[in-house]
Amino acid sequence: MLSYRHAFHAGNHADVLKHGTLVLILESLLKKDKPFTAFDTHAGAGAYRLDDERLAQTGEAARGVQRLLAADSVPAELERYVNLCRTYAAHGMYPGSPEIMRSLMRRTDKLFLSELHTTEIEVLKGTVQCRPLAAETDTAADSDRFPIPTVRHTSGFALLNAAVPPLVKRGLILTDPSYETDGDYTDAAAALVQAHRKWNTGIMALWYPLLFHRRRELQQLKATITGGVRSAAAKLGESSVICAELCVAPEKEPEPGTPRLYGSGMLIINPPYQLEEQLNVVLPYLSNILSPEGNWRIGHLV
Ligand code: SAM
C-alpha cells in the first residue's frame, strides 16, 4: 500500500534540485525543432497548493522554492524554472514534474505520465485536463502549443518496460520514486539499466534521496547502474553517467526530531551537452541560498 503523498514536500530542496535540472534537460531538447519523447514514471498529482496544510505542517516549501522566489537574483541557468514557479505561485500553486514538462513541451512532442496511487492519479488526470498556467503568457496564436499527455494508472517501471524504446527516439526519462520500500532502489536501477539497453541514446534522470540509514542501498543502486551502462558499452557505444548532489544538512546520523533527508541527488545517464557546466553554476547557488550548512558535489560514475 502506497502512503507517500508529495503534497507534504512540494517545492522543497529536493524538488528544487530535481525540477531545476529537469528544466535544463528540457531546454537542451527544445533547442532542436525535431520532436522528442518524455516519460515521467512517478508523476504524482501534477501540481500542488502552496497553502496546503500538509505543506504548512512540514514547512518544506518555505525552506525551498520560496527562498528562490524571494532572492534578489538567480543565475541565468535557473531563470526559466524560477519564472515558471513564479507564475504558479501567483495562483498559490507549485508545478510538479508533469506540469513542468507540459509547460515547456510542444504539441509535436510525446509525453507519457504514470502514477500508481489511486488518489494521486485522479488528481493528476484532472490537472492535465486544464491548460498549464504557463499558457497565461501565450498569445492566442500559440494557445494549442502544449503536448497532449498519455496518462497511465500503472507502475512507472511497467510503463518503461512496455513503451521503451519510443517511436520518437530523441528524449528523456524522469524517474522519481518515493523510495518507500527497499524495492524502489533495486527496481529503479534495474528499470533504467534495461531502458538504457533498449534506448541507449535516451537521457535518463533518476532522483534519489540522501538518507544516512539508506547509504548502502544507494551505493548498490549506483553500482548496478554503473555496471549496466559499462557492460552495454561494447555493444551500444559509450554513455556517460553523472551524479549531482545537493545537501542541506551534514551527512551524519540525524538528531532526534530533525529531518532525515539531508539532501538528494540526480543521476543522469547521457547528460546533454553542457548540463554539467550548468549544474556547476546552479548547485553552489542553491546550496548557498537553501541552507547555511549547504554543500554540493558533481561526480562521474561512467
Ligand atoms: N515526480 C513528481 C514531481 O516531481 O512533481 C513527484 C512524485 S513523488 C516523489 C513519487 C510518486 O510516485 C508518488 O505520487 C507515488 O504515489 C508514486 N509511485 C510510487 N510507486 C510508483 C510506481 N511503481 N509507479 C508509479 N508511481 C509510483
GROMACS .gro file of C-alpha atoms and ligand atoms in nm:
model
  329
    1MET     CA    1   0.000   0.000   0.000
    2LEU     CA    2   0.140   0.339  -0.104
    3SER     CA    3   0.131   0.605   0.168
    4TYR     CA    4   0.368   0.871   0.031
    5ARG     CA    5   0.195   1.198  -0.066
    6HIS     CA    6   0.404   1.459  -0.240
    7ALA     CA    7   0.177   1.738  -0.108
    8PHE     CA    8   0.381   1.728   0.217
    9HIS     CA    9   0.704   1.800   0.029
   10ALA     CA   10   0.622   2.001  -0.286
   11GLY     CA   11   0.874   2.277  -0.357
   12ASN     CA   12   1.129   2.151  -0.102
   13HIS     CA   13   1.507   2.145  -0.160
   14ALA     CA   14   1.478   1.808  -0.336
   15ASP     CA   15   1.214   1.941  -0.579
   16VAL     CA   16   1.427   2.249  -0.646
   17LEU     CA   17   1.724   2.030  -0.745
   18LYS     CA   18   1.508   1.786  -0.943
   19HIS     CA   19   1.294   2.042  -1.121
   20GLY     CA   20   1.578   2.287  -1.185
   21THR     CA   21   1.772   2.003  -1.352
   22LEU     CA   22   1.461   1.886  -1.539
   23VAL     CA   23   1.413   2.232  -1.692
   24LEU     CA   24   1.778   2.239  -1.807
   25ILE     CA   25   1.737   1.900  -1.976
   26LEU     CA   26   1.412   2.007  -2.142
   27GLU     CA   27   1.574   2.329  -2.264
   28SER     CA   28   1.851   2.128  -2.429
   29LEU     CA   29   1.593   1.908  -2.608
   30LEU     CA   30   1.393   2.214  -2.714
   31LYS     CA   31   1.691   2.363  -2.897
   32LYS     CA   32   1.602   2.150  -3.200
   33ASP     CA   33   1.271   2.169  -3.386
   34LYS     CA   34   1.264   1.789  -3.406
   35PRO     CA   35   1.008   1.638  -3.167
   36PHE     CA   36   1.108   1.435  -2.863
   37THR     CA   37   0.953   1.188  -2.618
   38ALA     CA   38   0.943   1.232  -2.240
   39PHE     CA   39   0.844   0.980  -1.973
   40ASP     CA   40   0.760   1.083  -1.617
   41THR     CA   41   0.737   0.741  -1.449
   42HIS     CA   42   0.635   0.860  -1.099
   43ALA     CA   43   0.428   1.165  -1.187
   44GLY     CA   44   0.247   1.244  -0.859
   45ALA     CA   45  -0.052   1.478  -0.860
   46GLY     CA   46   0.086   1.722  -1.118
   47ALA     CA   47   0.056   2.049  -0.923
   48TYR     CA   48   0.032   2.137  -0.555
   49ARG     CA   49  -0.124   2.413  -0.344
   50LEU     CA   50   0.134   2.620  -0.158
   51ASP     CA   51  -0.122   2.687   0.118
   52ASP     CA   52  -0.199   2.315   0.164
   53GLU     CA   53  -0.199   2.245   0.536
   54ARG     CA   54   0.021   1.940   0.482
   55LEU     CA   55   0.290   2.162   0.329
   56ALA     CA   56   0.246   2.421   0.605
   57GLN     CA   57   0.294   2.140   0.857
   58THR     CA   58   0.637   2.044   0.718
   59GLY     CA   59   0.744   2.399   0.621
   60GLU     CA   60   0.943   2.246   0.335
   61ALA     CA   61   0.841   2.487   0.057
   62ALA     CA   62   0.925   2.781   0.285
   63ARG     CA   63   1.279   2.641   0.318
   64GLY     CA   64   1.290   2.551  -0.053
   65VAL     CA   65   1.133   2.723  -0.353
   66GLN     CA   66   1.009   3.022  -0.150
   67ARG     CA   67   1.372   3.118  -0.084
   68LEU     CA   68   1.439   3.126  -0.459
   69LEU     CA   69   1.126   3.330  -0.521
   70ALA     CA   70   1.240   3.583  -0.261
   71ALA     CA   71   1.601   3.603  -0.389
   72ASP     CA   72   1.728   3.929  -0.540
   73SER     CA   73   1.879   3.743  -0.835
   74VAL     CA   74   1.908   3.392  -0.971
   75PRO     CA   75   2.164   3.257  -1.220
   76ALA     CA   76   2.054   3.258  -1.586
   77GLU     CA   77   2.055   2.876  -1.573
   78LEU     CA   78   1.766   2.882  -1.322
   79GLU     CA   79   1.563   3.167  -1.469
   80ARG     CA   80   1.315   2.958  -1.664
   81TYR     CA   81   1.245   2.731  -1.367
   82VAL     CA   82   1.205   3.022  -1.126
   83ASN     CA   83   0.984   3.216  -1.370
   84LEU     CA   84   0.758   2.912  -1.406
   85CYS     CA   85   0.739   2.878  -1.026
   86ARG     CA   86   0.654   3.249  -1.006
   87THR     CA   87   0.363   3.205  -1.249
   88TYR     CA   88   0.228   2.914  -1.043
   89ALA     CA   89   0.294   3.087  -0.709
   90ALA     CA   90   0.080   3.381  -0.828
   91HIS     CA   91  -0.208   3.128  -0.821
   92GLY     CA   92  -0.096   2.979  -0.488
   93MET     CA   93   0.044   2.672  -0.666
   94TYR     CA   94   0.373   2.486  -0.722
   95PRO     CA   95   0.427   2.296  -1.050
   96GLY     CA   96   0.518   1.928  -1.018
   97SER     CA   97   0.722   1.746  -1.282
   98PRO     CA   98   0.425   1.671  -1.517
   99GLU     CA   99   0.323   2.035  -1.514
  100ILE     CA  100   0.681   2.149  -1.581
  101MET     CA  101   0.704   1.909  -1.873
  102ARG     CA  102   0.366   2.013  -2.016
  103SER     CA  103   0.451   2.381  -1.983
  104LEU     CA  104   0.776   2.357  -2.178
  105MET     CA  105   0.697   2.084  -2.431
  106ARG     CA  106   0.532   2.131  -2.770
  107ARG     CA  107   0.226   1.979  -2.940
  108THR     CA  108   0.453   1.761  -3.159
  109ASP     CA  109   0.635   1.613  -2.857
  110LYS     CA  110   0.512   1.295  -2.685
  111LEU     CA  111   0.457   1.293  -2.308
  112PHE     CA  112   0.387   0.977  -2.106
  113LEU     CA  113   0.289   1.005  -1.739
  114SER     CA  114   0.238   0.717  -1.497
  115GLU     CA  115   0.125   0.718  -1.135
  116LEU     CA  116   0.028   0.422  -0.917
  117HIS     CA  117  -0.150   0.587  -0.622
  118THR     CA  118  -0.529   0.567  -0.663
  119THR     CA  119  -0.593   0.920  -0.531
  120GLU     CA  120  -0.295   1.091  -0.693
  121ILE     CA  121  -0.378   0.950  -1.037
  122GLU     CA  122  -0.726   1.105  -1.023
  123VAL     CA  123  -0.584   1.446  -0.924
  124LEU     CA  124  -0.323   1.414  -1.200
  125LYS     CA  125  -0.590   1.338  -1.462
  126GLY     CA  126  -0.783   1.647  -1.350
  127THR     CA  127  -0.468   1.863  -1.359
  128VAL     CA  128  -0.373   1.770  -1.714
  129GLN     CA  129  -0.726   1.835  -1.840
  130CYS     CA  130  -0.672   2.206  -1.778
  131ARG     CA  131  -0.429   2.419  -1.975
  132PRO     CA  132  -0.100   2.473  -1.792
  133LEU     CA  133  -0.088   2.808  -1.609
  134ALA     CA  134   0.215   2.888  -1.826
  135ALA     CA  135  -0.041   2.937  -2.106
  136GLU     CA  136  -0.138   3.270  -1.948
  137THR     CA  137   0.154   3.441  -2.112
  138ASP     CA  138   0.078   3.291  -2.457
  139THR     CA  139  -0.080   3.472  -2.745
  140ALA     CA  140  -0.394   3.323  -2.899
  141ALA     CA  141  -0.180   3.204  -3.189
  142ASP     CA  142   0.012   2.955  -2.976
  143SER     CA  143  -0.264   2.853  -2.737
  144ASP     CA  144  -0.253   2.495  -2.871
  145ARG     CA  145   0.119   2.457  -2.836
  146PHE     CA  146   0.114   2.212  -2.542
  147PRO     CA  147   0.158   1.834  -2.571
  148ILE     CA  148  -0.138   1.603  -2.512
  149PRO     CA  149  -0.013   1.365  -2.243
  150THR     CA  150  -0.084   0.994  -2.223
  151VAL     CA  151  -0.169   0.925  -1.857
  152ARG     CA  152  -0.150   0.570  -1.719
  153HIS     CA  153  -0.258   0.436  -1.381
  154THR     CA  154   0.025   0.187  -1.370
  155SER     CA  155   0.373   0.132  -1.232
  156GLY     CA  156   0.632   0.356  -1.394
  157PHE     CA  157   0.863   0.056  -1.422
  158ALA     CA  158   0.595  -0.133  -1.619
  159LEU     CA  159   0.545   0.173  -1.840
  160LEU     CA  160   0.916   0.180  -1.928
  161ASN     CA  161   0.915  -0.191  -1.995
  162ALA     CA  162   0.624  -0.154  -2.238
  163ALA     CA  163   0.699   0.179  -2.409
  164VAL     CA  164   1.078   0.198  -2.441
  165PRO     CA  165   1.223   0.249  -2.695
  166PRO     CA  166   0.970   0.512  -2.806
  167LEU     CA  167   0.884   0.574  -3.171
  168VAL     CA  168   1.024   0.927  -3.148
  169LYS     CA  169   1.379   0.846  -3.047
  170ARG     CA  170   1.512   1.172  -2.902
  171GLY     CA  171   1.410   1.223  -2.545
  172LEU     CA  172   1.413   1.177  -2.174
  173ILE     CA  173   1.303   0.954  -1.887
  174LEU     CA  174   1.247   1.114  -1.546
  175THR     CA  175   1.222   0.857  -1.267
  176ASP     CA  176   1.129   0.992  -0.927
  177PRO     CA  177   1.027   0.710  -0.694
  178SER     CA  178   0.913   0.776  -0.338
  179TYR     CA  179   1.165   0.518  -0.203
  180GLU     CA  180   0.903   0.391   0.042
  181THR     CA  181   1.035   0.039   0.007
  182ASP     CA  182   1.381  -0.119  -0.034
  183GLY     CA  183   1.245  -0.245  -0.364
  184ASP     CA  184   1.238   0.108  -0.508
  185TYR     CA  185   1.621   0.121  -0.503
  186THR     CA  186   1.663  -0.211  -0.683
  187ASP     CA  187   1.364  -0.167  -0.916
  188ALA     CA  188   1.470   0.184  -1.026
  189ALA     CA  189   1.826   0.069  -1.101
  190ALA     CA  190   1.708  -0.240  -1.290
  191ALA     CA  191   1.446  -0.044  -1.487
  192LEU     CA  192   1.697   0.217  -1.601
  193VAL     CA  193   1.961  -0.039  -1.696
  194GLN     CA  194   1.700  -0.221  -1.903
  195ALA     CA  195   1.569   0.102  -2.057
  196HIS     CA  196   1.925   0.208  -2.146
  197ARG     CA  197   1.987  -0.128  -2.312
  198LYS     CA  198   1.681  -0.071  -2.535
  199TRP     CA  199   1.726   0.306  -2.583
  200ASN     CA  200   2.093   0.385  -2.536
  201THR     CA  201   2.064   0.742  -2.667
  202GLY     CA  202   1.783   0.847  -2.431
  203ILE     CA  203   1.858   1.089  -2.149
  204MET     CA  204   1.767   0.918  -1.820
  205ALA     CA  205   1.738   1.120  -1.500
  206LEU     CA  206   1.684   0.947  -1.167
  207TRP     CA  207   1.619   1.140  -0.845
  208TYR     CA  208   1.741   0.977  -0.522
  209PRO     CA  209   1.728   1.074  -0.154
  210LEU     CA  210   2.037   1.117   0.065
  211LEU     CA  211   1.949   0.935   0.386
  212PHE     CA  212   2.213   0.825   0.632
  213HIS     CA  213   2.036   0.495   0.708
  214ARG     CA  214   1.996   0.413   0.337
  215ARG     CA  215   2.354   0.474   0.222
  216ARG     CA  216   2.418   0.107   0.140
  217GLU     CA  217   2.105   0.081  -0.075
  218LEU     CA  218   2.212   0.396  -0.261
  219GLN     CA  219   2.564   0.264  -0.315
  220GLN     CA  220   2.415  -0.055  -0.460
  221LEU     CA  221   2.179   0.144  -0.687
  222LYS     CA  222   2.471   0.343  -0.829
  223ALA     CA  223   2.683   0.026  -0.870
  224THR     CA  224   2.403  -0.151  -1.060
  225ILE     CA  225   2.356   0.141  -1.300
  226THR     CA  226   2.732   0.188  -1.347
  227GLY     CA  227   2.778  -0.186  -1.414
  228GLY     CA  228   2.481  -0.199  -1.653
  229VAL     CA  229   2.588   0.103  -1.857
  230ARG     CA  230   2.951  -0.014  -1.871
  231SER     CA  231   2.861  -0.365  -1.979
  232ALA     CA  232   2.641  -0.227  -2.259
  233ALA     CA  233   2.920  -0.002  -2.388
  234ALA     CA  234   3.096  -0.265  -2.603
  235LYS     CA  235   2.776  -0.333  -2.798
  236LEU     CA  236   2.600   0.005  -2.788
  237GLY     CA  237   2.879   0.262  -2.752
  238GLU     CA  238   2.979   0.476  -2.457
  239SER     CA  239   2.726   0.660  -2.238
  240SER     CA  240   2.837   0.886  -1.959
  241VAL     CA  241   2.670   0.893  -1.618
  242ILE     CA  242   2.691   1.184  -1.376
  243CYS     CA  243   2.557   1.242  -1.025
  244ALA     CA  244   2.473   1.590  -0.898
  245GLU     CA  245   2.412   1.605  -0.521
  246LEU     CA  246   2.281   1.891  -0.310
  247CYS     CA  247   2.299   1.868   0.071
  248VAL     CA  248   2.120   2.099   0.312
  249ALA     CA  249   2.249   1.940   0.633
  250PRO     CA  250   2.563   1.748   0.737
  251GLU     CA  251   2.592   1.384   0.636
  252LYS     CA  252   2.553   1.207   0.970
  253GLU     CA  253   2.302   1.026   1.185
  254PRO     CA  254   2.026   1.290   1.230
  255GLU     CA  255   1.950   1.429   1.577
  256PRO     CA  256   1.608   1.313   1.705
  257GLY     CA  257   1.334   1.542   1.575
  258THR     CA  258   1.537   1.674   1.278
  259PRO     CA  259   1.462   1.577   0.915
  260ARG     CA  260   1.623   1.252   0.799
  261LEU     CA  261   1.660   1.371   0.440
  262TYR     CA  262   1.987   1.565   0.446
  263GLY     CA  263   1.996   1.615   0.070
  264SER     CA  264   1.929   1.450  -0.262
  265GLY     CA  265   2.082   1.374  -0.596
  266MET     CA  266   2.012   1.344  -0.966
  267LEU     CA  267   2.179   1.057  -1.152
  268ILE     CA  268   2.183   1.130  -1.523
  269ILE     CA  269   2.265   0.882  -1.797
  270ASN     CA  270   2.359   1.054  -2.125
  271PRO     CA  271   2.357   1.409  -1.979
  272PRO     CA  272   2.303   1.669  -2.252
  273TYR     CA  273   2.592   1.878  -2.377
  274GLN     CA  274   2.686   2.143  -2.117
  275LEU     CA  275   2.449   2.017  -1.844
  276GLU     CA  276   2.744   1.953  -1.613
  277GLU     CA  277   2.878   2.308  -1.667
  278GLN     CA  278   2.530   2.447  -1.597
  279LEU     CA  279   2.497   2.240  -1.279
  280ASN     CA  280   2.839   2.367  -1.171
  281VAL     CA  281   2.676   2.712  -1.156
  282VAL     CA  282   2.336   2.605  -1.020
  283LEU     CA  283   2.446   2.380  -0.732
  284PRO     CA  284   2.671   2.625  -0.544
  285TYR     CA  285   2.400   2.891  -0.579
  286LEU     CA  286   2.131   2.658  -0.442
  287SER     CA  287   2.346   2.525  -0.161
  288ASN     CA  288   2.421   2.881  -0.054
  289ILE     CA  289   2.062   3.004  -0.070
  290LEU     CA  290   1.888   2.698   0.075
  291SER     CA  291   2.098   2.629   0.384
  292PRO     CA  292   2.386   2.772   0.585
  293GLU     CA  293   2.504   2.411   0.616
  294GLY     CA  294   2.471   2.359   0.241
  295ASN     CA  295   2.709   2.151   0.035
  296TRP     CA  296   2.717   2.010  -0.318
  297ARG     CA  297   2.915   1.783  -0.548
  298ILE     CA  298   2.908   1.651  -0.903
  299GLY     CA  299   3.064   1.312  -0.970
  300HIS     CA  300   3.123   1.094  -1.277
  301LEU     CA  301   3.016   0.732  -1.243
  302VAL     CA  302   3.096   0.639  -1.603
  303SAM     N1  303   0.760   1.342  -0.986
  303SAM     C1  304   0.669   1.420  -0.902
  303SAM     C2  305   0.712   1.564  -0.908
  303SAM     O1  306   0.834   1.589  -0.915
  303SAM     O2  307   0.626   1.650  -0.907
  303SAM     C3  308   0.667   1.369  -0.759
  303SAM     C4  309   0.649   1.222  -0.746
  303SAM     S1  310   0.652   1.161  -0.584
  303SAM     C5  311   0.815   1.184  -0.532
  303SAM     C6  312   0.651   0.989  -0.617
  303SAM     C7  313   0.518   0.938  -0.668
  303SAM     O3  314   0.536   0.804  -0.716
  303SAM     C8  315   0.409   0.928  -0.563
  303SAM     O4  316   0.298   1.002  -0.608
  303SAM     C9  317   0.374   0.779  -0.555
  303SAM     O5  318   0.235   0.755  -0.537
  303SAM    C10  319   0.417   0.731  -0.691
  303SAM     N2  320   0.455   0.590  -0.703
  303SAM    C11  321   0.507   0.506  -0.610
  303SAM     N3  322   0.543   0.390  -0.668
  303SAM    C12  323   0.513   0.401  -0.800
  303SAM    C13  324   0.531   0.319  -0.914
  303SAM     N4  325   0.588   0.198  -0.904
  303SAM     N5  326   0.493   0.365  -1.034
  303SAM    C14  327   0.437   0.488  -1.048
  303SAM     N6  328   0.418   0.572  -0.945
  303SAM    C15  329   0.456   0.528  -0.823
   0.00000   0.00000   0.00000
